Structure formats: structure tokens, C-alpha cells
Short mmCIF file of C-alpha atoms in Angstrom, two decimals:
data_model
loop_
_atom_site.label_atom_id
_atom_site.label_comp_id
_atom_site.label_asym_id
_atom_site.label_seq_id
_atom_site.Cartn_x
_atom_site.Cartn_y
_atom_site.Cartn_z
CA MET A 1 -17.13 -26.17 101.26
CA SER A 2 -15.88 -22.51 101.19
CA GLU A 3 -12.77 -21.11 99.58
CA HIS A 4 -11.41 -20.19 103.02
CA TRP A 5 -11.67 -23.79 104.17
CA ASN A 6 -10.02 -24.99 100.99
CA GLN A 7 -7.12 -22.62 101.50
CA LEU A 8 -6.73 -23.50 105.15
CA LEU A 9 -6.49 -27.18 104.17
CA LEU A 10 -3.91 -26.48 101.49
CA HIS A 11 -1.67 -24.54 103.84
CA THR A 12 -1.77 -27.02 106.72
CA ARG A 13 0.76 -29.76 107.29
CA HIS A 14 -2.08 -32.15 108.14
CA PRO A 15 -4.89 -33.65 105.96
CA LEU A 16 -7.45 -32.40 108.65
CA ILE A 17 -8.41 -29.15 110.28
CA ARG A 18 -9.02 -29.72 114.00
CA VAL A 19 -11.89 -27.87 115.47
CA ALA A 20 -12.39 -27.84 119.31
CA VAL A 21 -15.92 -27.40 120.62
CA THR A 22 -16.57 -26.61 124.35
CA GLY A 23 -19.90 -27.42 125.89
CA ALA A 24 -20.10 -30.39 123.54
CA ALA A 25 -22.67 -32.40 125.67
CA GLY A 26 -25.31 -29.50 125.61
CA ALA A 27 -28.37 -29.27 123.35
CA ILE A 28 -26.50 -26.90 121.02
CA GLY A 29 -22.84 -28.37 121.44
CA SER A 30 -23.89 -31.92 120.76
CA ARG A 31 -25.59 -30.93 117.42
CA VAL A 32 -22.61 -28.68 116.44
CA VAL A 33 -20.22 -31.56 117.01
CA ALA A 34 -22.33 -33.94 114.99
CA ALA A 35 -22.72 -31.38 112.08
CA LEU A 36 -19.03 -30.52 111.98
CA ALA A 37 -18.02 -34.23 112.04
CA THR A 38 -19.83 -34.68 108.71
CA GLN A 39 -17.72 -31.98 107.10
CA PRO A 40 -14.85 -33.15 104.83
CA GLY A 41 -11.42 -32.27 106.20
CA VAL A 42 -12.63 -31.57 109.67
CA GLU A 43 -11.45 -33.32 112.89
CA VAL A 44 -13.56 -32.54 115.96
CA VAL A 45 -12.35 -32.45 119.52
CA ALA A 46 -15.48 -32.47 121.78
CA ILE A 47 -15.03 -31.00 125.34
CA ASP A 48 -17.41 -31.11 128.38
CA ARG A 49 -17.20 -31.94 131.93
CA ILE A 50 -19.80 -34.69 131.56
CA ARG A 51 -19.22 -37.71 129.38
CA ILE A 52 -20.11 -37.18 125.66
CA ALA A 53 -21.92 -39.55 123.30
CA ALA A 54 -20.10 -38.31 120.24
CA PRO A 55 -20.13 -39.73 116.62
CA ALA A 56 -17.47 -41.98 115.47
CA GLY A 57 -14.16 -40.34 114.73
CA VAL A 58 -14.79 -37.47 117.16
CA ARG A 59 -12.21 -37.20 119.93
CA THR A 60 -13.75 -36.58 123.24
CA VAL A 61 -12.36 -34.88 126.37
CA CYS A 62 -14.12 -35.06 129.71
CA GLY A 63 -12.97 -32.21 131.90
CA ASP A 64 -13.81 -29.02 133.66
CA LEU A 65 -12.61 -25.91 131.75
CA LEU A 66 -11.72 -24.28 135.04
CA THR A 67 -9.17 -27.09 135.78
CA GLU A 68 -8.53 -28.99 132.55
CA ASN A 69 -5.10 -28.70 130.88
CA LEU A 70 -6.40 -26.71 127.85
CA LYS A 71 -2.98 -26.08 126.37
CA GLU A 72 -2.67 -29.85 125.85
CA THR A 73 -6.36 -30.25 124.80
CA PHE A 74 -6.06 -27.39 122.22
CA ALA A 75 -2.73 -28.69 120.73
CA GLY A 76 -3.01 -28.64 116.96
CA VAL A 77 -6.45 -27.05 116.99
CA ALA A 78 -7.12 -24.40 114.29
CA VAL A 79 -10.69 -23.24 115.34
CA VAL A 80 -12.24 -23.03 118.81
CA VAL A 81 -16.00 -22.94 119.04
CA HIS A 82 -16.87 -21.87 122.55
CA LEU A 83 -20.37 -22.94 123.53
CA ALA A 84 -19.89 -23.88 127.21
CA VAL A 85 -21.92 -21.84 129.68
CA ALA A 86 -21.84 -22.13 133.47
CA VAL A 87 -25.00 -20.37 134.22
CA ARG A 88 -28.58 -20.27 132.93
CA PRO A 89 -30.24 -16.98 131.87
CA ALA A 90 -32.31 -16.73 135.00
CA ASP A 91 -29.53 -17.57 137.54
CA VAL A 92 -26.83 -15.06 136.90
CA ASP A 93 -25.16 -13.63 140.13
CA GLU A 94 -21.79 -12.19 140.90
CA ALA A 95 -20.26 -15.63 141.70
CA SER A 96 -21.63 -17.39 138.53
CA ALA A 97 -20.53 -14.37 136.39
CA ASP A 98 -17.03 -14.59 137.79
CA ILE A 99 -16.85 -18.33 136.85
CA GLU A 100 -17.90 -17.44 133.30
CA MET A 101 -15.25 -14.81 132.96
CA ARG A 102 -12.48 -17.09 134.40
CA ILE A 103 -13.47 -19.83 132.02
CA MET A 104 -13.30 -17.28 129.08
CA ASP A 105 -9.86 -16.13 130.28
CA ARG A 106 -8.57 -19.87 130.45
CA VAL A 107 -10.09 -20.76 126.94
CA LEU A 108 -8.62 -17.62 125.29
CA LYS A 109 -5.18 -18.21 126.82
CA ALA A 110 -5.32 -21.76 125.49
CA ALA A 111 -6.43 -20.53 122.04
CA THR A 112 -3.48 -18.08 122.01
CA ASP A 113 -1.04 -20.93 122.93
CA ALA A 114 -2.46 -23.00 120.11
CA GLU A 115 -2.30 -20.09 117.61
CA VAL A 116 -5.85 -20.78 116.51
CA THR A 117 -7.00 -19.06 113.27
CA GLN A 118 -10.54 -18.42 114.45
CA PHE A 119 -12.57 -18.18 117.64
CA VAL A 120 -16.37 -18.64 117.63
CA MET A 121 -18.33 -17.42 120.47
CA LEU A 122 -22.16 -17.64 121.18
CA SER A 123 -23.63 -14.49 122.58
CA THR A 124 -27.16 -13.30 122.50
CA ALA A 125 -29.25 -10.63 120.77
CA MET A 126 -30.33 -9.37 124.10
CA VAL A 127 -27.02 -7.50 124.37
CA TYR A 128 -28.79 -4.73 122.15
CA GLY A 129 -31.14 -4.19 125.07
CA ALA A 130 -34.88 -3.79 125.04
CA TRP A 131 -35.53 0.03 124.91
CA THR A 132 -38.30 2.39 123.63
CA GLY A 133 -37.16 3.66 120.26
CA ASN A 134 -35.26 0.66 119.21
CA PRO A 135 -35.11 0.28 115.44
CA VAL A 136 -37.10 -2.67 113.98
CA PRO A 137 -35.06 -4.66 113.12
CA ILE A 138 -31.78 -4.01 114.88
CA THR A 139 -28.61 -4.56 112.85
CA GLU A 140 -25.22 -5.34 113.94
CA ASP A 141 -24.09 -1.76 113.55
CA SER A 142 -26.29 -0.84 116.54
CA ALA A 143 -24.61 -0.17 119.85
CA VAL A 144 -24.38 -2.80 122.75
CA ASN A 145 -26.73 -1.53 125.40
CA PRO A 146 -28.15 -4.27 127.57
CA ASN A 147 -30.71 -3.56 130.16
CA PRO A 148 -28.62 -3.08 133.34
CA ASP A 149 -31.03 -5.10 135.57
CA PHE A 150 -30.83 -8.32 133.48
CA GLY A 151 -27.59 -9.93 134.50
CA TRP A 152 -27.47 -12.49 131.61
CA ALA A 153 -27.47 -9.76 128.95
CA MET A 154 -24.83 -7.78 130.90
CA LEU A 155 -22.56 -10.86 131.25
CA ARG A 156 -22.81 -11.83 127.50
CA ALA A 157 -21.87 -8.10 126.66
CA GLU A 158 -18.86 -8.27 128.93
CA LEU A 159 -17.77 -11.65 127.40
CA GLU A 160 -18.03 -10.13 123.95
CA ARG A 161 -15.79 -7.26 124.94
CA LYS A 162 -13.22 -9.57 126.24
CA VAL A 163 -13.16 -11.72 122.96
CA LEU A 164 -13.11 -8.59 120.84
CA GLY A 165 -10.12 -7.23 122.78
CA TRP A 166 -8.29 -10.49 122.72
CA CYS A 167 -8.70 -10.92 118.92
CA THR A 168 -7.47 -7.48 118.23
CA ASN A 169 -4.21 -8.27 120.14
CA SER A 170 -3.81 -11.76 118.69
CA ALA A 171 -4.85 -11.08 115.14
CA THR A 172 -7.18 -14.04 115.19
CA ASN A 173 -10.64 -14.09 113.46
CA ALA A 174 -13.44 -13.85 116.08
CA ALA A 175 -17.07 -14.76 115.12
CA ILE A 176 -19.61 -13.66 117.62
CA LEU A 177 -23.13 -14.91 117.08
CA ARG A 178 -26.09 -13.15 118.57
CA PRO A 179 -29.04 -15.48 118.36
CA THR A 180 -32.55 -14.63 119.48
CA ALA A 181 -34.56 -16.91 121.71
CA VAL A 182 -33.70 -20.55 120.88
CA VAL A 183 -36.18 -23.37 120.97
CA THR A 184 -36.06 -27.10 120.23
CA ASP A 185 -38.77 -29.66 119.29
CA ASP A 186 -41.40 -29.79 121.96
CA ASP A 187 -39.51 -27.51 124.30
CA LEU A 188 -38.55 -23.92 124.78
CA GLY A 189 -34.94 -23.16 125.47
CA ALA A 190 -33.75 -21.78 128.93
CA LEU A 191 -34.10 -18.15 127.69
CA ALA A 192 -37.31 -18.72 125.79
CA GLN A 193 -38.77 -20.36 128.92
CA VAL A 194 -38.01 -17.21 131.09
CA LEU A 195 -39.48 -14.92 128.46
CA HIS A 196 -42.58 -16.95 128.14
CA ALA A 197 -43.04 -17.10 131.93
CA ALA A 198 -42.77 -13.28 132.06
CA ARG A 199 -45.31 -12.69 129.26
CA VAL A 200 -48.19 -14.79 130.67
CA GLY A 201 -50.42 -14.23 133.74
CA ILE A 202 -49.47 -10.91 135.30
CA ALA A 203 -47.64 -9.19 132.43
CA ALA A 204 -46.14 -5.77 131.65
CA GLU A 205 -47.93 -3.53 129.26
CA GLY A 206 -46.63 -3.51 125.71
CA ASP A 207 -46.76 -6.10 122.87
CA PRO A 208 -43.49 -6.09 120.82
CA PRO A 209 -42.85 -8.38 117.97
CA VAL A 210 -40.96 -11.54 118.69
CA GLN A 211 -38.53 -13.94 117.22
CA TYR A 212 -37.91 -17.74 117.72
CA LEU A 213 -34.88 -19.51 116.38
CA HIS A 214 -34.86 -23.33 116.04
CA VAL A 215 -31.76 -24.90 117.44
CA ASP A 216 -30.92 -26.67 114.22
CA ASP A 217 -30.88 -23.37 112.42
CA LEU A 218 -28.41 -21.97 115.08
CA VAL A 219 -26.29 -25.02 114.73
CA SER A 220 -26.07 -24.46 110.81
CA ALA A 221 -25.24 -20.74 111.59
CA VAL A 222 -22.21 -22.02 113.68
CA VAL A 223 -21.09 -24.42 111.08
CA CYS A 224 -21.49 -21.66 108.41
CA VAL A 225 -19.26 -19.12 110.19
CA VAL A 226 -16.59 -21.83 110.80
CA LEU A 227 -16.48 -23.00 107.32
CA ALA A 228 -16.48 -19.38 105.95
CA GLY A 229 -13.75 -18.26 108.48
CA PHE A 230 -16.04 -15.44 109.39
CA ASP A 231 -14.58 -12.53 111.34
CA GLY A 232 -17.13 -10.27 112.95
CA ILE A 233 -20.51 -10.10 114.64
CA ALA A 234 -23.71 -11.70 113.16
CA ASN A 235 -27.25 -11.79 114.37
CA VAL A 236 -28.96 -15.09 113.93
CA ALA A 237 -32.73 -15.21 113.53
CA PRO A 238 -35.30 -16.32 110.89
CA ASP A 239 -36.50 -13.76 108.35
CA GLY A 240 -38.82 -11.27 109.87
CA TRP A 241 -40.69 -11.59 113.17
CA ILE A 242 -44.06 -12.50 114.70
CA PRO A 243 -46.28 -9.50 115.08
CA PRO A 244 -48.27 -9.28 118.35
CA ASP A 245 -51.53 -10.11 116.64
CA SER A 246 -50.12 -13.22 115.04
CA LEU A 247 -48.59 -14.34 118.24
CA HIS A 248 -51.86 -14.02 120.09
CA ASP A 249 -53.41 -16.23 117.36
CA LEU A 250 -50.71 -18.82 117.76
CA GLU A 251 -51.08 -18.81 121.59
CA GLY A 252 -54.80 -18.91 121.46
CA SER A 253 -56.99 -17.45 124.26
CA ARG A 254 -54.52 -16.73 127.02
CA PRO A 255 -55.95 -14.21 129.49
CA ARG A 256 -53.34 -11.88 130.96
CA LEU A 257 -53.47 -9.13 133.69
CA ARG A 258 -51.72 -6.17 132.19
CA VAL A 259 -49.96 -3.85 134.69
CA PRO A 260 -47.43 -1.02 134.03
CA SER A 261 -43.79 -2.01 133.55
CA TRP A 262 -42.72 -0.75 137.02
CA ALA A 263 -45.46 -2.92 138.72
CA ALA A 264 -44.55 -5.97 136.71
CA LYS A 265 -40.93 -5.56 137.69
CA ALA A 266 -42.04 -5.18 141.39
CA LEU A 267 -44.21 -8.20 141.28
CA ALA A 268 -41.41 -10.25 139.49
CA ALA A 269 -39.01 -9.16 142.23
CA VAL A 270 -41.35 -10.41 144.92
CA ARG A 271 -41.99 -13.65 143.18
CA TRP A 272 -38.30 -14.11 142.35
CA ARG A 273 -37.15 -13.70 145.92
CA ALA A 274 -39.92 -15.93 147.20
CA GLY A 275 -38.93 -18.62 144.69
CA VAL A 276 -42.47 -18.67 143.33
CA ALA A 277 -41.50 -18.10 139.62
CA PRO A 278 -38.26 -18.07 137.51
CA ILE A 279 -38.73 -14.50 136.31
CA PRO A 280 -35.82 -12.18 137.12
CA PRO A 281 -37.10 -8.63 137.24
CA GLY A 282 -34.64 -7.51 134.71
CA ILE A 283 -36.23 -9.63 131.96
CA ILE A 284 -39.52 -7.53 131.94
CA PRO A 285 -38.32 -4.83 129.54
CA TYR A 286 -37.56 -7.58 126.99
CA THR A 287 -41.32 -8.46 127.15
CA SER A 288 -42.56 -4.97 126.63
CA HIS A 289 -40.10 -3.34 123.99
CA SER A 290 -38.82 -4.67 120.65
CA TRP A 291 -35.45 -6.19 120.33
CA VAL A 292 -35.95 -8.16 117.09
CA VAL A 293 -32.87 -8.37 114.76
CA ALA A 294 -31.92 -8.26 111.18
CA ASN A 295 -30.26 -11.35 109.69
CA ASP A 296 -28.68 -9.91 106.50
CA ARG A 297 -25.17 -10.44 107.58
CA ILE A 298 -25.40 -14.16 108.28
CA ARG A 299 -27.56 -14.63 105.12
CA ASN A 300 -24.70 -13.07 103.04
CA LEU A 301 -22.55 -15.93 104.21
CA GLY A 302 -24.95 -18.36 102.48
CA TRP A 303 -27.03 -19.25 105.66
CA SER A 304 -30.79 -19.39 105.79
CA ALA A 305 -33.21 -20.69 108.32
CA ASN A 306 -35.21 -23.94 107.66
CA TYR A 307 -37.80 -22.84 110.28
CA SER A 308 -39.74 -19.55 110.16
CA ASN A 309 -40.39 -17.91 113.49
CA GLU A 310 -43.93 -19.28 113.45
CA GLU A 311 -42.75 -22.72 112.59
CA ALA A 312 -40.18 -22.69 115.42
CA TRP A 313 -42.84 -21.51 117.91
CA VAL A 314 -45.23 -24.25 116.82
CA VAL A 315 -42.78 -27.16 116.95
CA SER A 316 -41.51 -25.93 120.36
CA HIS A 317 -44.87 -25.48 121.96
CA GLU A 318 -46.37 -28.29 124.08
CA PRO A 319 -49.46 -27.33 125.94
CA GLY A 320 -49.07 -27.58 129.65
CA PRO A 321 -51.84 -28.29 132.38
CA PHE A 322 -52.66 -24.62 132.61
CA ASP A 323 -53.35 -24.41 128.90
CA ARG A 324 -55.91 -27.11 129.24
CA ILE A 325 -57.99 -25.19 131.87
CA PRO A 326 -61.03 -23.31 130.31
CA ALA A 327 -60.24 -19.66 129.61
CA GLY A 328 -62.75 -18.30 132.15
CA ARG A 329 -61.15 -20.46 134.96
CA ARG A 330 -57.73 -19.28 133.87
CA GLN A 331 -58.80 -15.75 134.08
CA GLU A 332 -60.09 -16.47 137.61
CA LEU A 333 -56.84 -17.99 138.68
CA ILE A 334 -54.74 -15.17 137.34
CA LEU A 335 -56.88 -12.48 139.07
CA ALA A 336 -56.76 -14.46 142.32
CA ALA A 337 -52.99 -14.72 141.97
CA ALA A 338 -52.78 -10.95 141.36
CA ALA A 339 -54.84 -10.19 144.40
CA SER A 340 -52.78 -12.44 146.57
CA VAL A 341 -49.55 -10.76 145.39
CA ILE A 342 -51.11 -7.31 146.07
CA VAL A 343 -52.25 -8.32 149.55
CA SER A 344 -48.93 -9.91 150.35
CA GLY A 345 -47.13 -6.80 149.10
CA ALA A 346 -49.40 -4.46 151.24
CA ALA A 347 -48.81 -6.68 154.31
CA LEU A 348 -45.07 -6.61 153.75
CA MET A 349 -45.20 -2.72 153.42
CA MET A 350 -47.16 -2.49 156.75
CA VAL A 351 -44.52 -4.57 158.55
CA ILE A 352 -41.81 -2.36 157.11
CA ILE A 353 -43.62 0.85 158.20
CA ARG A 354 -44.19 -0.49 161.70
CA ARG A 355 -40.50 -1.54 162.10
CA PHE A 356 -39.46 1.83 160.90
CA ARG A 357 -41.81 3.61 163.30
CA ARG A 358 -40.69 1.47 166.17
CA GLY A 359 -37.06 2.20 165.35
CA ALA A 360 -37.76 5.97 165.27
CA CYS A 361 -39.42 5.80 168.64
CA MET A 362 -36.56 3.98 170.21
CA SER A 363 -34.11 6.44 168.67
CA ARG A 364 -36.07 9.34 170.49
CA SER A 365 -36.19 7.55 173.86
CA PRO A 366 -33.89 8.91 176.54
CA GLN A 367 -30.54 7.05 176.94
#
């Protein structure tokens, strides 16, 4: 246990330090709750709007962060670990972003009332943006510059600004973690799924290096910053990254139709609006430009990843039906899909042109 935590225990009037975890029923939150519950001197309050199967000794609160009496829930809490999210990476819109911001306002207000000593927030490495000329890797000193068409990254950057402004005014330590794409055993996380879907089939030109973070390593990073009382921003990723050639070797023979980024974004927009594929157009730059991050700052706190990028990819990847189709047949299907999208787009353009011409003729007709 860190010197910070020992000092905190010495100065408290209680034998335990109370840590509140929001989003405690999620894949990350449930693991964080279990990990913190094993730490000496830690009492965990697990909060979620669905019932939580928590370890013995953990106090559970079933309530919505928009309506729950958080002042009462956070009473006696020294650390808040805010992991709750109201929207998935592919589903951000104005309404859902507003919900996220209102939740953050209520959680920060309750943290102020409780006079917490540390606030931990989970963000994303995507806030750096995916741009030509990005350094490889990106450090925490780099500017926050998310791609404006990708709502998830824009929202996380805005939430970061809110937390940083709050901690400046409240003199509370704020730890903001920026993980890369998170995976679990036999499954890609929500963000990793969207990135993967955008990289296969009809994909944008460009082969950037990639990083994958196992959820257990993200959990250990959260526990690490809590026990260290960390104040600042830290990227979370395994050492290094997977180069394009190595990723191709891991994925095997996966034929892709390569198109310019503008064309990939246009096709993604058509498929997105039609509900054909969960690929928001704004994700495309993150599949064609590098946004891999350095992990020196979190490593200096004593953290290290148990899974390399390659190991995280391997344990998370479960071949689907498309992977089992022979490579030649997969190529035929991809080309057929591309042709179908192009024909549909051309047909849609003709309809728009005809309507425009019809409207122009009507506007010239005598009144």
C-alpha cells in the first residue's frame, strides 16, 4: 500500500477509507469494486441503477445517478471513482451527451459536499484525435484535439474539461485515465468493436499501429491511481503497439477493399443512416491515422500491464461466421457489397438531382 494511503488512514477518524464507485455493475466497474474490496483499509460503496452482485462487505446502492440522493450516498466518502457511462461510443447524440453532462454535474456536486480528497474519471485516448503528423507515441503533454465528427471523443474531452475545472476550484486531486481500446476475454469492448468493424470489409486507406488494453490491466490502473492518490492525467496502454504487418499476421487473410478516407466516411454515413452497420462516420480517421499512446506516467506509479497488445488481441478474438468463410469467397462478398453500396449511392444521387430539377422548373413556372 502506498505512503499516500497510509497517511490518509492515519489522519482519518475512521479505520477505513470509503471509496464510491459509480457504474459498479459494468464490465469495468464490477472488476474495480472487487479489486478495491481486497485492499486493506478500504470500504467500497458500489453504485449502479441495476442490482449489483458485489463481494461480501461491499455496500451497494441501486439508484439512477440522475435522481439518486448522491449527497447521502457519498456521505463519508473520501474517493469517488466515476465509471458510469450513459451512452456507448457509437450512439452519442445531443440528447445522450446532455445526460452524460448532467450526470457529471450531479456527481461533482455530491463530491464537493462530501469533501472528497480524490476524484477518478475514465476518459479515452481518443481525445488526442487521429491526425496526420501525430507523434508516435502520444504523451500526456500533447494537446487534446479529438476529431470533431466523432461524438464519443468530443464528449469525453468536454467531460475532462469539466472535471479539471472543478478540481481546480475545489482543490481536490483529479485522476483522469485515458485508456486505449479495451478488450475482455473472448470479446472486444464497445469501442474496440466499432474500430474493428470500420477496419474490415470496405476500409479507409492507411495502416496505423494499434493498441489493445485488457480490461484487467485497466482495472489495476484504476486501483493504482486510487492507492497512490494520483493527481493528473495518465494514458493507459501496454508497452509499445502492434505494427500494421504484425496485426495482419494476427488477423490472418482478411481481404479488404481500400478506398480514400473521404469515400470510406461517405459509405459509413450511408450504412450508418440505413442501420446496416454500427460504424459512425467520425470513427474513420481513427482507423487510418495513428493515435497510439505512451504509458510512462502510469508506469512511474508502479503499474505494469499483464497482457501485451498482442496477447490482449489474441484472448479477445473469437472468430465469427465471416472468418470461417474461405478467403476467396470473402473477397467476392466484399466486392459485391461495395458494388451494391455504390449503385445505391448513385441511385440516391439521381433521385436528388431529379427532385432538384423538378423544383427548379416549378420555381420558373408562371404564378
